[in-house]
Short mmCIF file of C-alpha atoms in Angstrom, two decimals:
data_model
loop_
_atom_site.label_atom_id
_atom_site.label_comp_id
_atom_site.label_asym_id
_atom_site.label_seq_id
_atom_site.Cartn_x
_atom_site.Cartn_y
_atom_site.Cartn_z
CA MET Y 496 -120.88 -41.15 -77.37
CA LYS Y 497 -123.52 -38.56 -76.52
CA ARG Y 498 -124.73 -40.74 -73.64
CA ILE Y 499 -121.21 -40.92 -72.10
CA PHE Y 500 -120.83 -37.15 -72.41
CA THR Y 501 -124.23 -36.60 -70.72
CA GLN Y 502 -123.34 -38.94 -67.86
CA ALA Y 503 -119.94 -37.25 -67.36
CA LYS Y 504 -121.63 -33.85 -67.39
CA ALA Y 505 -124.20 -34.99 -64.80
CA MET Y 506 -121.43 -36.39 -62.55
CA PHE Y 507 -119.47 -33.12 -62.85
CA ILE Y 508 -122.55 -31.06 -61.88
CA ALA Y 509 -123.20 -33.36 -58.91
CA LEU Y 510 -119.56 -33.07 -57.80
CA VAL Y 511 -119.65 -29.26 -57.99
CA ALA Y 512 -122.90 -29.20 -55.99
CA VAL Y 513 -121.47 -31.45 -53.28
CA LEU Y 514 -118.27 -29.38 -53.00
CA ALA Y 515 -120.22 -26.13 -52.89
CA LEU Y 516 -122.46 -27.38 -50.09
CA ALA Y 517 -119.68 -29.08 -48.11
CA SER Y 518 -117.14 -26.27 -48.11
CA CYS Y 519 -117.06 -23.15 -45.95
CA ASN Y 520 -115.68 -19.76 -46.77
CA SER Y 521 -112.39 -18.41 -45.44
CA ASP Y 522 -114.08 -16.21 -42.78
CA GLN Y 523 -115.85 -19.26 -41.36
CA GLN Y 524 -112.58 -21.22 -41.43
CA LEU Y 525 -110.71 -18.46 -39.58
CA ALA Y 526 -113.50 -18.25 -36.98
CA TYR Y 527 -113.28 -22.02 -36.54
CA ASP Y 528 -109.49 -21.78 -36.08
CA LEU Y 529 -109.85 -18.97 -33.49
CA ASP Y 530 -112.48 -20.83 -31.46
CA GLY Y 531 -110.95 -21.76 -28.12
CA VAL Y 532 -108.76 -20.46 -25.30
CA TRP Y 533 -105.47 -18.70 -26.07
CA GLN Y 534 -102.81 -17.65 -23.55
CA GLY Y 535 -99.70 -15.53 -23.89
CA SER Y 536 -98.63 -11.92 -23.65
CA ILE Y 537 -99.89 -8.54 -24.80
CA ALA Y 538 -97.50 -5.59 -25.19
CA SER Y 539 -99.05 -2.15 -25.24
CA GLU Y 540 -97.30 1.16 -25.70
CA TYR Y 541 -98.45 4.36 -24.03
CA PHE Y 542 -97.16 7.87 -23.45
CA SER Y 543 -96.24 9.13 -19.99
CA TYR Y 544 -95.19 12.75 -19.44
CA ARG Y 545 -92.63 11.57 -16.89
CA PHE Y 546 -91.13 8.62 -18.80
CA GLY Y 547 -92.14 9.28 -22.42
CA ARG Y 548 -93.17 6.29 -24.54
CA THR Y 549 -93.41 3.22 -22.34
CA MET Y 550 -94.14 -0.45 -23.11
CA GLU Y 551 -96.32 -2.45 -20.75
CA TYR Y 552 -96.34 -6.26 -20.94
CA THR Y 553 -99.19 -8.29 -19.46
CA ASP Y 554 -99.97 -11.99 -19.35
CA ALA Y 555 -103.30 -12.62 -21.03
CA GLU Y 556 -105.93 -15.21 -21.72
CA ILE Y 557 -108.37 -14.67 -24.59
CA CYS Y 558 -111.31 -16.99 -25.23
CA PHE Y 559 -113.13 -16.95 -28.58
CA SER Y 560 -116.43 -18.87 -28.47
CA GLN Y 561 -117.83 -19.42 -31.94
CA ARG Y 562 -121.65 -19.03 -32.14
CA GLY Y 563 -122.08 -22.16 -34.24
CA ALA Y 564 -120.05 -24.43 -36.48
CA TRP Y 565 -120.82 -22.35 -39.58
CA GLU Y 566 -120.79 -18.87 -37.99
CA ALA Y 567 -117.99 -16.35 -38.55
CA GLY Y 568 -118.03 -14.89 -35.04
CA GLY Y 569 -119.32 -15.19 -31.51
CA THR Y 570 -118.59 -14.00 -27.97
CA GLY Y 571 -115.59 -14.18 -25.70
CA TYR Y 572 -113.56 -12.73 -22.87
CA GLU Y 573 -110.07 -11.40 -22.22
CA ILE Y 574 -108.25 -11.66 -18.90
CA ASP Y 575 -105.18 -9.49 -18.34
CA TRP Y 576 -102.92 -10.12 -15.33
CA TYR Y 577 -101.08 -7.26 -13.62
CA GLY Y 578 -98.93 -8.95 -10.99
CA ARG Y 579 -101.37 -10.62 -8.58
CA SER Y 580 -104.50 -8.85 -9.82
CA TYR Y 581 -106.39 -9.17 -13.07
CA THR Y 582 -109.12 -7.60 -15.15
CA LYS Y 583 -111.68 -9.47 -17.20
CA SER Y 584 -113.46 -7.96 -20.19
CA TYR Y 585 -116.20 -9.50 -22.31
CA PHE Y 586 -116.61 -8.99 -26.04
CA HIS Y 587 -118.41 -9.92 -29.25
CA TRP Y 588 -116.24 -10.79 -32.25
CA SER Y 589 -116.66 -11.42 -35.94
CA VAL Y 590 -114.59 -12.20 -39.01
CA ARG Y 591 -115.50 -10.16 -42.09
CA ASN Y 592 -113.54 -10.17 -45.33
CA GLY Y 593 -110.53 -11.76 -43.64
CA ARG Y 594 -110.39 -9.19 -40.81
CA ILE Y 595 -111.13 -9.89 -37.14
CA TYR Y 596 -113.31 -7.32 -35.33
CA ILE Y 597 -113.65 -7.27 -31.54
CA ASP Y 598 -116.31 -5.14 -29.78
CA TYR Y 599 -115.56 -5.01 -26.05
CA ASP Y 600 -118.61 -4.55 -23.84
CA ASP Y 601 -116.86 -1.84 -21.79
CA ALA Y 602 -115.22 0.11 -24.66
CA THR Y 603 -116.47 2.85 -26.92
CA TYR Y 604 -114.54 1.64 -29.96
CA THR Y 605 -114.05 -1.49 -32.05
CA VAL Y 606 -110.71 -3.28 -32.14
CA VAL Y 607 -109.48 -4.59 -35.48
CA VAL Y 608 -106.86 -7.34 -35.47
CA ARG Y 609 -104.32 -6.65 -38.22
CA ASP Y 610 -101.17 -8.29 -39.56
CA PHE Y 611 -102.13 -11.44 -37.71
CA ASP Y 612 -100.97 -14.97 -38.25
CA VAL Y 613 -102.53 -18.23 -37.05
CA TYR Y 614 -100.12 -21.12 -37.54
CA TYR Y 615 -98.81 -24.46 -36.26
CA ARG Y 616 -95.28 -24.99 -34.97
CA GLY Y 617 -94.08 -27.99 -33.02
CA GLY Y 618 -97.61 -29.35 -32.62
CA GLN Y 619 -98.89 -26.10 -31.08
CA ARG Y 620 -101.20 -23.50 -32.65
CA TYR Y 621 -100.01 -19.87 -32.37
CA PHE Y 622 -101.78 -16.56 -32.96
CA ASN Y 623 -100.00 -13.21 -33.11
CA GLY Y 624 -100.68 -9.76 -34.52
CA TYR Y 625 -101.74 -6.23 -33.60
CA PHE Y 626 -104.85 -4.69 -32.04
CA ASP Y 627 -105.85 -1.39 -33.70
CA ASN Y 628 -108.58 1.11 -32.93
CA GLU Y 629 -110.93 0.80 -35.93
CA GLN Y 630 -111.94 4.49 -35.93
CA THR Y 631 -108.49 6.09 -35.59
CA GLY Y 632 -106.21 3.34 -36.91
CA GLU Y 633 -104.04 3.77 -33.79
CA THR Y 634 -102.09 0.65 -32.76
CA LEU Y 635 -103.22 -0.36 -29.28
CA ALA Y 636 -101.10 -3.46 -28.64
CA HIS Y 637 -99.14 -6.39 -30.04
CA PHE Y 638 -99.95 -9.94 -28.91
CA ASP Y 639 -98.36 -13.42 -28.99
CA LEU Y 640 -100.68 -16.25 -27.95
CA VAL Y 641 -100.68 -20.06 -27.84
CA LYS Y 642 -103.88 -22.10 -28.08
CA VAL Y 643 -104.41 -24.13 -24.91
CA SER Y 644 -107.91 -25.45 -25.59
CA SER Y 645 -110.19 -25.69 -28.59
CA ASN Y 646 -112.96 -28.17 -27.87
CA LYS Y 647 -115.98 -27.06 -25.84
CA TYR Y 648 -116.82 -30.62 -24.83
CA TYR Y 649 -113.26 -31.13 -23.60
CA GLU Y 650 -113.24 -27.81 -21.69
CA ASN Y 651 -116.52 -28.49 -19.92
CA ARG Y 652 -115.76 -32.09 -19.04
CA TYR Y 653 -112.07 -32.01 -18.20
CA GLY Y 654 -111.15 -28.37 -17.68
CA TYR Y 655 -108.33 -26.61 -19.52
CA TYR Y 656 -104.98 -25.07 -18.78
CA SER Y 657 -105.92 -21.77 -17.21
CA ARG Y 658 -104.51 -19.33 -14.70
CA GLN Y 659 -108.02 -18.69 -13.48
CA LYS Y 660 -109.48 -21.05 -10.90
CA GLY Y 661 -113.18 -21.78 -10.85
CA GLU Y 662 -115.89 -20.59 -13.17
CA GLY Y 663 -117.86 -17.40 -13.57
CA GLU Y 664 -117.48 -13.93 -12.20
CA GLY Y 665 -116.10 -14.54 -8.71
CA ALA Y 666 -113.14 -16.66 -9.76
CA GLU Y 667 -109.83 -15.99 -8.07
CA ALA Y 668 -106.63 -15.35 -10.01
CA ASP Y 669 -103.80 -17.83 -9.50
CA SER Y 670 -100.24 -17.83 -10.77
CA THR Y 671 -100.20 -21.59 -11.39
CA LEU Y 672 -101.76 -23.58 -14.18
CA THR Y 673 -104.74 -25.81 -13.53
CA GLU Y 674 -103.80 -29.35 -14.56
CA LYS Y 675 -105.76 -31.62 -16.84
CA PRO Y 676 -106.65 -34.99 -15.30
CA ALA Y 677 -104.20 -37.80 -16.13
CA ASN Y 678 -106.85 -40.36 -17.10
CA PRO Y 679 -110.07 -38.84 -18.47
#
């Protein structure tokens, strides 16, 4: 009887060790889920002396590139379209204690993503929430995004749905989507 108990105890300890080594924490899981290219809209509210509080809606593309499979952060970019022109901003991001922090290279403050949701509906992955200024707590914008690409190998080999043609800094903005090849 003692031998059976010892064997069961050893198997339980081995199982716990395997599960502990094979699992990742929730910050790593969220970072993994964010990794990829997201497109949609961003609505920001601002005050104008002439018109008062005004909402501005822009089409946007946000790319989160995870540093490594087990990292809870990485680098990325955001492209905002204003009619036929666009701006592109680069950032570093991290997930800490279930909160997403974005440090834009051209900003003097950190953006915290709050009240966000990452979910599936109809076979698509969605991401929505609010951007807040970390220092002041001021709400900067609300966003609704759809994931259009998540695999780096797939992006590099076949391209992805994007409103931006080409690669790198000098890319031109285009109002049409780049198509994936029919037969990869």
